[in-house]
Every structure is written in C-alpha cells, then in structure tokens.
Amino acid sequence: MSFLVEKPGMFTIVQDLGRWGHQSRGLTVSGPMDPFSLRLGNVMLGNDENDAALELAVGGFEAVFQRECCVVLTGAGLPMTINGCHAPTWTVHYVHADARVAVRVPPSFADGCRSYLCVSGGIDVPIVMGSRSTFTRGKIGGYMGRALTAGDAVQIGPPAPLWRISAGFTCPDRFRPGRCRDEPIHAMDGPQIDSFTDAGVKTFYNETYTVTDKIDRMGYRLDGPVIAHKDGADIISDGIVHGSVQVPGEGKPIVLMSDRQTTGGYTKIAVVSTWSAALLAQKTPGAAVRFHRVSEKEAAGYLTSFENDLRRLDEMRATYRSRRIW
Amino acid sequence: MYETPKLLGSGDSCLVVEFSDAIEIDANIKLQCLRHALDDLKIKGVRECVPTYRSLSIHYDPVKLSREKLEKIVSRSLEKPVESGGALKRVLVMPVAYGGEYGPDMANVSAHTGFDEAEIVKRHTARDYYCYMLGFTPGFSYLGGLDEALATPRLAKPRTLIPAGSVGIAGKQTGAYSIDSPGGWQLIGRTPLLLFDPDDEQNPTLIDAGDWIRFRSISRDEFESIGRDVNAGTYKPERFVERDGGDGSCHS
C-alpha cells in the first residue's frame, strides 16, 4: 500500500491518457477531462506522460501516504494542504511517509473544478486493455472499476531515479492551460452541419449558452437558444469524438466528453477543439459558454504549441535541482 | 451508396469517411475494407479506425499527422480496387438456449408474431446476421438481417438488469447483450459464450464488426456444459470462413 484514502472527495478516479484502440469494439476511451494538466503534472515529476494520476472533481479528498514521494496538483486551482500546511498548486512537493495530503473544496470554482493529483511513479492499478483509466459506467479499469471510497489502499509505482530533485519545481504560468476561463470555446463544423438551418447554425455560433447541472464525464448539457434542424435530429448511428456537439430534437447542445459513448444517433452540429474541450471540462453549472468557429488547422495549432511547451517544460525540469538539502 | 465516399471533418483529431446515407451491407463491407487496409498500413499518428453502419471514423493525432496527409492516404486507399474472387464470410456460430428462463419474453414475441416457440427458433436460426458495428456497451453488436416476420417492438418498460449473453429482438433488430446492462429488448434466449472479456487484450469482444453470426439452438444441458467450458477458459468458439459468391470482400 502507498496511500490510504480517508476522504474520497466527491468523485475521485484514476486516469491515464485513456484506453485507445477499442472503440471499434464499443469500448469508451475514458482518460482525463483535461489531458493537458495531467501531462504537465507527469512531466513535472519526471514521470512517463501516460502515468496514471487521480482526477479530482470539486475536491474534498484526504489521504495518508505510507511512502515518501513527490506530488503535484495541476488543473483547477483547488487548494491543497500537506500536513495542514498550504501547498501551492502547480508546484512539486515532497511528501514524507505518514504525511496527510488534503485537497479542499474551494470557495468558488472560478479557477476550474477538476484537478490532477500526480505522484512520482504514477498510480499503480492493473492495466486493463492497455490502460489504467477508470470507466465507471462499464466498471472497467482504475481502482476496481470505480471512484475511490474511504478506506481504499492505493499503490504507487516505482518512481524515476532522482525523483527527489523535482521538489519545489514550479510550472511557469504561461504553460498552464485555462488561464483565461472566459475565452470562447473553439469549435469546428461537425459532420452533420448540413442537417441544420442557416439560422440554426448562426444561433449556435452567435448566442451564449449556459452549463446546466447535467454535467459529468460523459457529457455537458448546455442550455440556451434552440438550434433549428432542417428535418429531424436523428441520424443512422455513427462515430463520436471527444468534443462532439450533439443536438437532439429539443435543440439544446450536448458536448460529449471523456466517458462518451463510442457511437450515437443524433446530429452533430460541431466538434469542440481538443484544447477547448479541456477548458470546458473545468466549467461548473451556471457558467457561460460561447462557441467560436475555427478551422481544423487553427485548432491543431494549439496542440502543436502545447507539445512544444511540454518539451520546454521537460528541459526546464531536467536542469532544475531542488534546493532542499537531503 | 455514394459514388465517391465523402470525407467529413470531425474536429481537429478525427476524419469521417462516409460511404452512404442509408444502412446498406455493401457500403459497410466497403468501409470494413478501408478499415483493414488502413490498419495494415500502420500509419504513424493514427490512433484507431472505428466502423459504424455507413462510415469509418479515423481518430488521429494532428501533432504527428496532418489532415492533408491523412486525406491523401485515405483517397489513395479508396482508389485501390477491392480484391475480387467472391466474398468471404467470416462466420461465428453462437449457441443459444431459447425460451424458458433464458428467454422470458418468448411469449410476447409469440403473441406479437403469431408464431409458436418452435417456429420462432426455426426462423431466428435460419439466417446469418451481419454485424455492422459494435457500440452502446463494450461488445454490443448491431446485427442486420432479422426475418421481418419476427419483428417485435421493445418492452414498454425496459428492464433495469439484463444478464450478459441474453439474446433479444427490438423492432427489426436482433442481438445479444454483451455485459449485464439495462435494456428494453424482448429476450428470447441466452448464449453461454463470453461476449466481452476485458482480460483479452487483443480481442476483448467475441464479435467484431464485419463478422457474420449464425445462431444455433442448444439444449439446457448443452448450455450448462458450454458454460462450464467457457468459465474454465477451454471453450473454443466455432468460427469459419465461407464463400458467399457476392461481390468483393477483403476478409481473405
């Protein structure tokens, strides 16, 4: 055992970058809602990018570590304490054996609602079909296929050599995603854009939508002006991607996320960019959403520049030496 | 079926190749061919190809592979003539115990269709069913080819838990529940086969899109004995390839 969960938080699950390669078998990809924050956290620790971490929704998590390690909390600005002392997010902290790590519920979710608690060595749960990600609906992967509960004993993998030297390393502000949470959500026209009236398409791109309380890892239901179809919302079921914006008959968009079904039978007006889907995943009920049409090239450009940032951060970490005296 | 398949963008990381705007077996066979051709090319940056009724979704990493390059590769693959020499059918035999405790809705189907149980079983096992796609839950197969005389509407009130392996009818569809799940299909039997096995890294589902399913009626005793072998991991599902005499197929 490496840490013992005392308070599980609202919804804490193990995620790596997802269970790819089995969608043709009807198997959901899962993976993190904000993959960028997970990858940054792993790189900061000298982990493999695909190492598993805990995805925490909203906070309220508390665990006692049995083994020394380094941790970093990335993603939303949920407040973390180690043995009761404030431990800033986006900074690597050394955790000694018997230390208590807590991630609290913040007074507001202005800075997002999903955090990644990454540990040196990664969370070690059995690999199921190539991934450690939890798919709770299918009871597959992660910690026994479910969210953590109090009393769970979670293993940590063997850390990289020299794992201690990252302690104190901080991710520069400019590398962190979601700095500007009011920015519009980038979207590209979807495969069934022709199923909507011109007015419907205009409504989607010009009006402001609101995040409802029907949000989870499967999808975000939005409320706002009705988007008009030409004739009907049903299609022959076809493929779905992360960020697909389905518009069923009632005309309100649903953005499909990490635990999305692999196929679906509703018209898809648009697809949110991979980058923006991670920003949307940090939004909570009541938040405003505006969609901004971008080209596929523009959207891909964000991913390429993130990749470059990640490489730069990795170089910075490699030359960083902790000031802590061991 | 379209004369030329349509390439449709689906965000920054997926390209959809649409072959038809209807459910047609020829279109599906074509897209299965494209899927296998692309799989064989092992293109750097392609995450996976996902077939549905009438389209193939190609998931890729735009950092490693540009949309233009992917579109070129796809167009080139589509131009290649499909192997001729008669279609090959990849058949999976699925043993099913019909009626009784395994088929609690047999009476509903009987009342709706006017056939007795023996006739329903005879008709259900008389044809091969083509698996267009998998979805809904891991391993759930969308089969085409049900005898329309067997079509029965879904249950008015869906069940909250249907055991894995249950075989049912919903409208003009038939299929088997791959894992325990809620659902509203009229259950007429159950297969002892394991349709979804997360421990099988290569083939986690027994059925793959493009397979043909042949149901075989078995007795309660046979159900028990196959079930024991399945649990022990010693049961080898009956599979074979046969010639269909239709147009081209890539399952060689």
Coordinates of C-alpha atoms in Angstrom, one line a residue:
Chain A
M1 CA 0.0 0.0 0.0
S2 CA 1.2 3.5 -0.8
F3 CA -1.6 5.7 0.5
L4 CA -4.7 5.2 2.4
V5 CA -7.8 7.2 1.3
E6 CA -9.5 8.8 4.4
K7 CA -11.9 11.1 2.5
P8 CA -12.6 10.2 -1.1
G9 CA -14.0 13.6 -2.3
M10 CA -17.0 14.0 -4.5
F11 CA -15.7 11.9 -7.4
T12 CA -12.0 10.8 -7.4
I13 CA -10.9 8.4 -10.1
V14 CA -7.7 7.0 -11.5
Q15 CA -6.9 8.2 -15.1
D16 CA -4.1 7.9 -17.5
L17 CA -4.3 9.2 -21.1
G18 CA -7.1 6.8 -22.0
R19 CA -8.0 3.4 -23.3
W20 CA -7.4 3.8 -27.0
G21 CA -7.7 1.2 -29.7
H22 CA -11.0 -0.5 -28.7
Q23 CA -13.7 2.0 -29.8
S24 CA -14.5 -0.4 -32.7
R25 CA -15.4 -2.9 -30.0
G26 CA -17.8 -0.4 -28.4
L27 CA -15.4 0.5 -25.6
T28 CA -15.2 4.0 -24.4
V29 CA -11.8 5.8 -24.4
S30 CA -12.2 7.5 -21.0
G31 CA -9.0 9.3 -20.0
P32 CA -8.7 12.7 -18.3
M33 CA -11.2 15.5 -18.9
D34 CA -8.2 17.9 -19.0
P35 CA -5.4 15.8 -20.6
F36 CA -3.1 18.8 -20.7
S37 CA -3.0 19.3 -17.0
L38 CA -2.3 15.6 -16.4
R39 CA 0.6 15.5 -18.9
L40 CA 2.1 18.7 -17.5
G41 CA 1.9 17.2 -14.0
N42 CA 3.6 14.0 -15.1
V43 CA 6.4 15.8 -16.9
M44 CA 7.0 18.0 -13.8
L45 CA 7.6 14.8 -11.8
G46 CA 9.8 13.2 -14.4
N47 CA 7.1 10.5 -14.9
D48 CA 6.0 9.0 -18.1
E49 CA 3.4 11.3 -19.7
N50 CA 0.9 8.5 -19.7
D51 CA 1.4 7.6 -16.0
A52 CA -1.9 7.5 -14.1
A53 CA -3.0 10.2 -11.6
L54 CA -6.0 10.9 -9.6
E55 CA -8.6 13.1 -11.2
L56 CA -10.5 15.0 -8.5
A57 CA -13.8 16.7 -9.2
V58 CA -14.5 19.6 -6.8
G59 CA -12.1 18.4 -4.1
G60 CA -12.8 17.2 -0.6
F61 CA -10.1 14.5 -0.8
E62 CA -7.8 13.4 2.0
A63 CA -5.2 10.6 2.2
V64 CA -2.3 9.5 4.3
F65 CA 0.8 8.5 2.5
Q66 CA 2.7 5.4 3.7
R67 CA 5.7 6.0 1.5
E68 CA 7.7 9.1 0.7
C69 CA 7.2 10.5 -2.8
C70 CA 6.7 13.8 -4.7
V71 CA 3.3 15.1 -5.6
V72 CA 1.9 17.9 -7.7
L73 CA -1.6 19.2 -8.1
T74 CA -2.4 20.5 -11.6
G75 CA -5.6 21.6 -13.4
A76 CA -8.1 23.7 -11.4
G77 CA -7.0 25.8 -8.5
L78 CA -8.3 23.5 -5.8
P79 CA -6.5 24.3 -2.5
M80 CA -4.1 21.6 -1.3
T81 CA -2.5 21.1 2.1
I82 CA 0.2 18.8 3.2
N83 CA 0.1 18.1 7.0
G84 CA -2.2 21.1 7.3
C85 CA 0.3 23.5 5.5
H86 CA -0.8 25.2 2.4
A87 CA 0.9 23.6 -0.6
P88 CA 0.5 25.7 -3.8
T89 CA -0.8 24.0 -7.0
W90 CA 1.4 23.6 -10.0
T91 CA 4.4 23.1 -7.7
V92 CA 6.1 19.8 -6.9
H93 CA 6.0 19.0 -3.2
Y94 CA 8.0 16.3 -1.3
V95 CA 5.7 14.2 0.8
H96 CA 7.3 12.1 3.6
A97 CA 5.9 8.8 4.9
D98 CA 2.9 9.3 7.2
A99 CA 2.1 12.7 5.7
R100 CA -1.5 13.8 5.2
V101 CA -2.4 15.2 1.8
A102 CA -5.7 17.0 1.5
V103 CA -7.4 18.8 -1.4
R104 CA -10.1 21.0 -0.2
V105 CA -13.3 22.4 -1.8
P106 CA -12.6 26.0 -2.8
P107 CA -14.9 28.9 -2.0
S108 CA -15.6 29.3 -5.7
F109 CA -14.8 27.4 -8.9
A110 CA -13.7 30.4 -10.8
D111 CA -10.4 28.7 -11.4
G112 CA -12.0 25.4 -12.5
C113 CA -13.3 22.3 -10.8
R114 CA -11.1 19.4 -11.9
S115 CA -7.6 18.8 -10.6
Y116 CA -5.0 16.1 -11.1
L117 CA -3.0 14.8 -8.2
C118 CA 0.1 13.4 -9.8
V119 CA 2.6 11.3 -7.8
S120 CA 6.1 10.3 -8.7
G121 CA 5.9 6.8 -10.1
G122 CA 2.3 7.2 -11.0
I123 CA -0.8 5.5 -9.5
D124 CA -0.3 1.7 -9.9
V125 CA -3.5 -0.1 -10.7
P126 CA -3.8 -3.1 -13.0
I127 CA -3.6 -2.3 -16.7
V128 CA -6.9 -3.3 -18.4
M129 CA -6.9 -3.3 -22.2
G130 CA -3.8 -1.2 -22.4
S131 CA -4.9 1.5 -19.9
R132 CA -5.2 2.3 -16.2
S133 CA -8.1 4.7 -16.8
T134 CA -11.3 4.2 -14.9
F135 CA -14.5 3.8 -16.8
T136 CA -17.1 3.8 -14.0
R137 CA -20.2 3.1 -16.2
G138 CA -18.5 0.0 -17.5
K139 CA -16.9 -0.8 -14.2
I140 CA -13.6 -1.2 -16.1
G141 CA -10.0 -0.2 -15.1
G142 CA -8.8 2.2 -12.4
Y143 CA -9.3 1.2 -8.8
M144 CA -11.7 -1.8 -9.1
G145 CA -13.5 0.0 -11.8
R146 CA -15.0 2.6 -9.5
A147 CA -14.4 6.0 -7.9
L148 CA -12.3 5.9 -4.7
T149 CA -14.0 5.5 -1.3
A150 CA -12.8 5.9 2.2
G151 CA -10.5 3.0 3.3
D152 CA -9.1 2.3 -0.2
A153 CA -5.4 1.4 -0.2
V154 CA -3.9 2.7 -3.4
Q155 CA -0.5 1.7 -4.8
I156 CA 2.1 4.0 -6.3
G157 CA 4.5 2.7 -9.0
P158 CA 8.3 2.8 -8.7
P159 CA 9.5 6.4 -9.2
A160 CA 12.1 7.5 -11.8
P161 CA 15.6 7.7 -10.5
L162 CA 16.4 11.1 -8.9
W163 CA 12.7 11.7 -8.4
R164 CA 13.5 13.8 -5.3
I165 CA 15.2 16.6 -7.3
S166 CA 11.9 17.9 -8.7
A167 CA 10.7 19.0 -5.3
G168 CA 10.0 22.7 -5.4
F169 CA 9.8 22.8 -9.2
T170 CA 7.0 25.2 -10.4
C171 CA 5.3 25.2 -13.7
P172 CA 5.6 28.7 -15.3
D173 CA 2.2 30.4 -15.6
R174 CA 2.4 30.6 -19.4
F175 CA 2.4 26.8 -19.8
R176 CA -0.8 26.2 -17.7
P177 CA -4.0 25.7 -19.7
G178 CA -7.1 27.5 -18.9
R179 CA -5.6 30.8 -17.7
C180 CA -8.4 32.7 -19.3
R181 CA -11.6 30.8 -18.5
D182 CA -13.9 33.3 -20.2
E183 CA -12.4 32.8 -23.6
P184 CA -14.7 31.4 -26.3
I185 CA -14.8 27.7 -26.9
H186 CA -13.3 26.8 -30.2
A187 CA -15.4 24.6 -32.5
M188 CA -15.3 23.3 -36.0
D189 CA -18.3 22.5 -38.1
G190 CA -19.5 18.9 -37.4
P191 CA -20.1 16.1 -39.8
Q192 CA -23.9 16.8 -39.9
I193 CA -23.7 20.6 -40.1
D194 CA -25.9 20.3 -43.2
S195 CA -28.8 19.0 -41.1
F196 CA -29.3 22.4 -39.5
T197 CA -30.9 25.5 -41.0
D198 CA -28.6 28.5 -41.6
A199 CA -30.4 30.2 -38.7
G200 CA -29.7 27.2 -36.5
V201 CA -26.0 27.3 -37.3
K202 CA -25.9 31.1 -36.6
T203 CA -27.7 30.6 -33.3
F204 CA -25.1 28.0 -32.3
Y205 CA -22.1 30.2 -33.1
N206 CA -23.5 33.6 -32.0
E207 CA -25.6 33.0 -28.9
T208 CA -24.4 32.4 -25.4
Y209 CA -25.1 29.1 -23.7
T210 CA -25.1 28.1 -20.0
V211 CA -23.7 25.0 -18.4
T212 CA -26.6 23.1 -16.8
D213 CA -26.3 20.9 -13.7
K214 CA -26.5 17.8 -16.0
I215 CA -22.7 17.5 -16.5
D216 CA -20.5 14.6 -15.9
R217 CA -17.6 12.8 -17.6
M218 CA -19.9 11.6 -20.3
G219 CA -21.1 14.9 -21.5
Y220 CA -22.0 18.5 -20.8
R221 CA -25.6 19.5 -21.4
L222 CA -25.9 23.2 -22.2
D223 CA -29.0 25.4 -22.0
G224 CA -29.8 28.4 -24.3
P225 CA -31.5 29.3 -27.5
V226 CA -32.9 26.4 -29.5
I227 CA -30.9 25.3 -32.6
A228 CA -33.1 24.6 -35.5
H229 CA -32.8 21.4 -37.6
K230 CA -33.8 21.2 -41.2
D231 CA -35.8 18.0 -40.7
G232 CA -35.2 15.9 -37.6
A233 CA -32.4 15.3 -35.2
D234 CA -32.0 11.6 -35.8
I235 CA -29.4 10.0 -38.0
I236 CA -28.1 6.5 -38.6
S237 CA -25.8 6.0 -35.6
D238 CA -22.2 7.0 -36.4
G239 CA -19.0 7.7 -34.6
I240 CA -18.5 10.2 -31.8
V241 CA -15.3 12.0 -30.8
H242 CA -14.2 13.9 -27.7
G243 CA -15.9 17.3 -28.1
S244 CA -18.7 16.2 -30.5
V245 CA -21.6 18.6 -30.1
Q246 CA -24.9 16.6 -30.4
V247 CA -28.1 18.4 -30.9
P248 CA -31.1 16.2 -30.1
G249 CA -34.7 17.1 -31.1
E250 CA -35.2 19.7 -28.3
G251 CA -32.4 21.8 -29.9
K252 CA -30.1 22.2 -26.9
P253 CA -26.4 21.2 -27.4
I254 CA -24.7 18.4 -25.5
V255 CA -20.9 18.3 -25.7
L256 CA -19.6 14.8 -25.4
M257 CA -16.6 14.3 -23.1
S258 CA -14.1 11.6 -21.9
D259 CA -16.7 8.9 -21.0
R260 CA -18.7 9.5 -24.2
Q261 CA -20.4 6.5 -25.9
T262 CA -18.5 5.4 -29.0
T263 CA -21.4 5.9 -31.3
G264 CA -24.6 8.0 -31.4
G265 CA -27.7 8.7 -33.4
Y266 CA -28.1 12.4 -33.0
T267 CA -27.0 15.1 -35.5
K268 CA -23.6 16.7 -34.6
I269 CA -23.5 20.4 -35.5
A270 CA -19.9 20.9 -34.4
V271 CA -16.9 19.5 -32.7
V272 CA -15.2 21.4 -29.9
S273 CA -11.4 21.5 -30.3
T274 CA -9.3 19.2 -28.2
W275 CA -7.8 22.2 -26.5
S276 CA -11.1 23.9 -25.7
A277 CA -12.8 20.7 -24.5
A278 CA -10.3 20.7 -21.6
L279 CA -11.3 24.3 -20.8
L280 CA -15.0 23.4 -21.0
A281 CA -14.4 20.5 -18.6
Q282 CA -13.3 23.0 -15.9
K283 CA -16.6 24.8 -16.1
T284 CA -19.4 24.4 -13.5
P285 CA -23.2 24.8 -13.7
G286 CA -24.2 28.4 -14.5
A287 CA -21.0 29.2 -16.4
A288 CA -21.4 30.9 -19.8
V289 CA -20.3 29.2 -23.0
R290 CA -19.8 31.0 -26.3
F291 CA -18.7 29.0 -29.4
H292 CA -16.2 30.4 -31.8
R293 CA -15.8 28.9 -35.2
V294 CA -12.2 27.9 -36.0
S295 CA -10.5 26.0 -38.8
E296 CA -9.1 22.5 -38.2
K297 CA -5.7 23.9 -38.8
E298 CA -6.1 26.6 -36.1
A299 CA -7.3 24.0 -33.6
A300 CA -4.4 21.6 -34.4
G301 CA -2.0 24.6 -34.0
Y302 CA -2.9 24.8 -30.3
L303 CA -2.0 21.1 -29.9
T304 CA 1.4 21.6 -31.6
S305 CA 2.3 24.6 -29.5
F306 CA 1.3 22.7 -26.3
E307 CA 3.6 19.9 -27.4
N308 CA 6.4 22.4 -27.8
D309 CA 5.6 23.8 -24.3
L310 CA 5.7 20.4 -22.8
R311 CA 9.1 19.7 -24.3
R312 CA 10.4 23.0 -23.0
L313 CA 9.0 22.3 -19.5
D314 CA 10.7 18.9 -19.6
E315 CA 14.0 20.5 -20.4
M316 CA 13.5 23.0 -17.5
R317 CA 12.8 20.2 -15.1
A318 CA 15.8 18.2 -16.3
T319 CA 18.1 21.2 -15.4
Y320 CA 16.3 22.0 -12.2
R321 CA 17.8 20.9 -8.9
S322 CA 15.9 21.1 -5.8
R323 CA 17.3 23.5 -3.2
R324 CA 16.2 21.1 -0.5
I325 CA 19.0 19.5 1.4
W326 CA 18.7 15.7 1.7
Chain B
M1 CA -24.2 4.2 -51.5
Y2 CA -22.3 7.3 -52.7
E3 CA -20.3 7.0 -55.9
T4 CA -17.4 8.5 -54.1
P5 CA -17.2 8.3 -50.3
K6 CA -17.4 11.7 -48.6
L7 CA -14.5 12.9 -46.3
L8 CA -16.0 14.8 -43.4
G9 CA -14.1 16.7 -40.8
S10 CA -15.0 15.8 -37.2
G11 CA -12.9 18.2 -35.1
D12 CA -9.1 18.5 -35.0
S13 CA -8.4 14.8 -34.4
C14 CA -10.9 12.8 -36.4
L15 CA -11.7 12.3 -40.1
V16 CA -15.0 10.6 -41.1
V17 CA -15.3 8.7 -44.3
E18 CA -19.0 8.4 -45.1
F19 CA -20.0 5.8 -47.7
S20 CA -23.8 6.1 -47.7
D21 CA -26.7 7.8 -46.1
A22 CA -28.5 4.5 -45.5
I23 CA -27.8 1.2 -43.8
E24 CA -26.5 -1.0 -46.7
I25 CA -24.4 -4.1 -46.4
D26 CA -22.3 -3.2 -49.5
A27 CA -21.4 0.1 -48.1
N28 CA -20.5 -1.4 -44.8
I29 CA -18.3 -4.1 -46.4
K30 CA -16.5 -1.4 -48.3
L31 CA -15.8 0.6 -45.2
Q32 CA -14.6 -2.5 -43.4
C33 CA -12.2 -3.0 -46.3
L34 CA -10.9 0.6 -45.9
R35 CA -10.6 0.0 -42.1
H36 CA -8.4 -3.1 -42.6
A37 CA -6.4 -1.5 -45.3
L38 CA -5.6 1.5 -43.0
D39 CA -4.9 -0.8 -40.1
D40 CA -2.4 -2.8 -42.2
L41 CA -0.6 0.4 -43.2
K42 CA 0.1 1.1 -39.5
I43 CA 0.1 4.9 -40.2
K44 CA 2.1 6.9 -37.7
G45 CA -0.3 9.2 -35.9
V46 CA -3.5 7.2 -36.5
R47 CA -4.9 6.2 -33.1
E48 CA -7.7 3.9 -34.4
C49 CA -10.3 3.4 -37.0
V50 CA -13.9 3.0 -35.8
P51 CA -16.5 1.5 -38.2
T52 CA -20.2 2.3 -37.9
Y53 CA -23.2 1.4 -40.1
R54 CA -22.2 3.6 -43.0
S55 CA -19.0 5.5 -42.1
L56 CA -15.5 5.0 -40.8
S57 CA -14.1 7.4 -38.1
I58 CA -10.4 7.7 -38.3
H59 CA -9.0 9.0 -35.0
Y60 CA -5.6 10.6 -35.3
D61 CA -3.1 12.8 -33.5
P62 CA -2.8 16.0 -35.5
V63 CA 0.6 16.7 -33.9
K64 CA 2.0 13.6 -35.6
L65 CA -0.1 13.5 -38.8
S66 CA -1.7 16.4 -40.7
R67 CA -5.2 16.3 -42.0
E68 CA -4.0 16.8 -45.6
K69 CA -1.6 13.9 -45.4
L70 CA -4.3 11.6 -43.9
E71 CA -6.8 12.6 -46.6
K72 CA -4.2 11.8 -49.2
I73 CA -3.6 8.3 -47.7
V74 CA -7.3 7.7 -47.5
S75 CA -8.0 8.7 -51.0
R76 CA -5.2 6.5 -52.3
S77 CA -6.6 3.5 -50.3
L78 CA -10.1 4.1 -51.7
E79 CA -8.8 4.1 -55.3
K80 CA -7.2 0.7 -54.9
P81 CA -9.5 -2.0 -56.3
V82 CA -11.1 -4.3 -53.8
E83 CA -9.9 -7.9 -54.0
S84 CA -12.1 -9.9 -56.2
G85 CA -12.8 -13.6 -56.3
G86 CA -16.1 -13.8 -54.4
A87 CA -16.9 -12.6 -51.0
L88 CA -15.6 -14.4 -48.0
K89 CA -17.9 -14.6 -45.0
R90 CA -16.2 -14.8 -41.6
V91 CA -18.8 -16.7 -39.6
L92 CA -19.1 -17.1 -35.8
V93 CA -21.5 -19.7 -34.5
M94 CA -23.4 -18.6 -31.4
P95 CA -25.1 -21.3 -29.4
V96 CA -28.3 -20.1 -27.8
A97 CA -30.7 -21.8 -25.4
Y98 CA -34.1 -20.4 -26.5
G99 CA -37.2 -19.8 -24.3
G100 CA -37.8 -20.7 -20.7
E101 CA -35.9 -18.9 -18.0
Y102 CA -33.4 -17.7 -20.6
G103 CA -36.0 -16.2 -22.9
P104 CA -38.6 -14.7 -20.6
D105 CA -40.2 -12.7 -23.5
M106 CA -40.7 -15.6 -25.8
A107 CA -44.5 -15.4 -25.0
N108 CA -44.5 -11.7 -26.0
V109 CA -42.8 -12.4 -29.3
S110 CA -45.1 -15.3 -29.9
A111 CA -48.2 -13.2 -29.2
H112 CA -47.0 -10.4 -31.5
T113 CA -45.9 -12.5 -34.4
G114 CA -48.4 -15.3 -34.1
F115 CA -45.7 -18.0 -34.3
D116 CA -45.2 -20.7 -31.7
E117 CA -41.8 -21.0 -29.9
A118 CA -40.5 -23.7 -32.3
E119 CA -41.3 -21.5 -35.3
I120 CA -39.6 -18.5 -33.8
V121 CA -36.5 -20.5 -33.1
K122 CA -36.5 -22.0 -36.5
R123 CA -36.8 -18.6 -38.2
H124 CA -34.2 -17.0 -35.9
T125 CA -31.6 -19.7 -36.6
A126 CA -32.4 -19.9 -40.3
R127 CA -30.3 -16.9 -41.4
D128 CA -26.9 -15.5 -40.9
Y129 CA -26.7 -12.0 -39.4
Y130 CA -24.2 -9.4 -40.5
C131 CA -22.5 -7.3 -37.7
Y132 CA -22.5 -3.8 -39.0
M133 CA -20.9 -2.3 -35.9
L134 CA -20.4 -2.5 -32.1
G135 CA -21.4 0.1 -29.7
F136 CA -23.8 1.0 -26.9
T137 CA -21.8 -1.1 -24.4
P138 CA -18.5 -2.9 -25.0
G139 CA -19.2 -5.8 -27.4
F140 CA -22.8 -5.0 -28.1
S141 CA -23.3 -5.8 -31.8
Y142 CA -25.7 -4.2 -34.2
L143 CA -26.9 -7.1 -36.4
G144 CA -28.7 -6.8 -39.6
G145 CA -30.8 -9.4 -41.4
L146 CA -33.7 -10.3 -39.0
D147 CA -36.6 -12.1 -40.6
E148 CA -39.2 -9.2 -40.6
A149 CA -41.9 -11.6 -39.6
L150 CA -40.1 -11.8 -36.2
A151 CA -40.0 -8.0 -35.6
T152 CA -41.5 -7.2 -32.2
P153 CA -41.5 -3.7 -30.5
R154 CA -39.3 -3.2 -27.5
L155 CA -40.7 -3.7 -24.0
A156 CA -42.9 -0.8 -22.9
K157 CA -41.0 -0.8 -19.6
P158 CA -37.3 -1.6 -20.0
R159 CA -35.6 -3.9 -17.5
T160 CA -33.1 -2.5 -15.2
L161 CA -30.8 -5.5 -15.4
I162 CA -30.4 -7.9 -18.3
P163 CA -27.8 -10.7 -17.8
A164 CA -24.9 -10.8 -20.3
G165 CA -25.5 -13.2 -23.1
S166 CA -29.2 -12.5 -23.4
V167 CA -30.4 -12.6 -27.0
G168 CA -33.3 -10.4 -27.9
I169 CA -35.4 -8.7 -30.5
A170 CA -36.1 -5.0 -30.8
G171 CA -38.2 -3.9 -33.8
K172 CA -36.3 -5.2 -36.8
Q173 CA -33.1 -5.7 -34.9
T174 CA -31.7 -8.7 -33.1
G175 CA -28.6 -9.1 -31.0
A176 CA -27.0 -10.2 -27.7
Y177 CA -26.3 -8.2 -24.6
S178 CA -22.5 -8.3 -24.1
I179 CA -22.5 -7.3 -20.4
D180 CA -25.1 -7.0 -17.7
S181 CA -26.9 -3.9 -18.5
P182 CA -30.4 -2.3 -18.5
G183 CA -32.4 -2.6 -21.7
G184 CA -35.7 -3.0 -23.4
W185 CA -35.3 -5.8 -25.9
Q186 CA -37.6 -8.7 -26.0
L187 CA -35.5 -11.6 -24.6
I188 CA -35.9 -14.9 -26.4
G189 CA -32.8 -16.8 -25.3
R190 CA -29.3 -16.7 -23.9
T191 CA -25.8 -17.7 -25.1
P192 CA -23.3 -19.2 -22.7
L193 CA -20.5 -17.5 -24.6
L194 CA -18.4 -14.7 -23.1
L195 CA -19.1 -11.8 -25.4
F196 CA -16.8 -9.3 -23.6
D197 CA -13.6 -10.2 -21.8
P198 CA -11.6 -7.3 -20.6
D199 CA -8.7 -9.6 -19.8
D200 CA -8.3 -10.4 -23.5
E201 CA -6.0 -7.6 -24.7
Q202 CA -6.2 -8.4 -28.4
N203 CA -9.8 -9.3 -28.9
P204 CA -11.8 -8.2 -25.9
T205 CA -15.0 -8.8 -27.7
L206 CA -16.0 -12.1 -29.3
I207 CA -17.7 -10.4 -32.3
D208 CA -16.0 -7.9 -34.5
A209 CA -17.7 -5.5 -36.9
G210 CA -17.9 -7.3 -40.3
D211 CA -18.4 -10.8 -38.8
W212 CA -21.5 -12.9 -39.6
I213 CA -23.3 -14.5 -36.8
R214 CA -25.1 -17.9 -37.1
F215 CA -27.3 -18.7 -34.1
R216 CA -27.6 -22.4 -33.2
S217 CA -30.3 -23.7 -30.9
I218 CA -28.9 -25.7 -27.9
S219 CA -30.5 -27.6 -25.0
R220 CA -30.3 -26.6 -21.4
D221 CA -27.7 -29.4 -20.8
E222 CA -25.6 -28.1 -23.6
F223 CA -25.9 -24.6 -22.3
E224 CA -24.6 -25.8 -18.9
S225 CA -21.7 -27.7 -20.4
I226 CA -20.6 -25.0 -22.7
G227 CA -20.9 -22.5 -19.9
R228 CA -18.6 -24.7 -17.7
D229 CA -16.0 -24.8 -20.5
V230 CA -16.3 -21.1 -21.1
N231 CA -15.7 -20.5 -17.4
A232 CA -12.7 -22.8 -17.4
G233 CA -11.3 -21.0 -20.5
T234 CA -11.3 -24.2 -22.6
Y235 CA -14.2 -23.4 -24.9
K236 CA -13.2 -22.5 -28.5
P237 CA -15.9 -20.7 -30.3
E238 CA -16.8 -22.2 -33.6
R239 CA -15.5 -19.9 -36.4
F240 CA -15.0 -20.5 -40.1
V241 CA -14.8 -18.6 -43.4
E242 CA -17.1 -19.5 -46.2
R243 CA -17.6 -18.2 -49.7
D244 CA -20.7 -16.1 -50.3
G245 CA -20.4 -15.7 -54.0
G246 CA -21.3 -12.0 -53.8
D247 CA -19.1 -9.1 -54.7
G248 CA -15.7 -8.3 -53.3
S249 CA -14.7 -8.6 -49.7
C250 CA -11.4 -8.0 -48.0
H251 CA -11.7 -10.8 -45.5
S252 CA -9.2 -13.1 -47.1

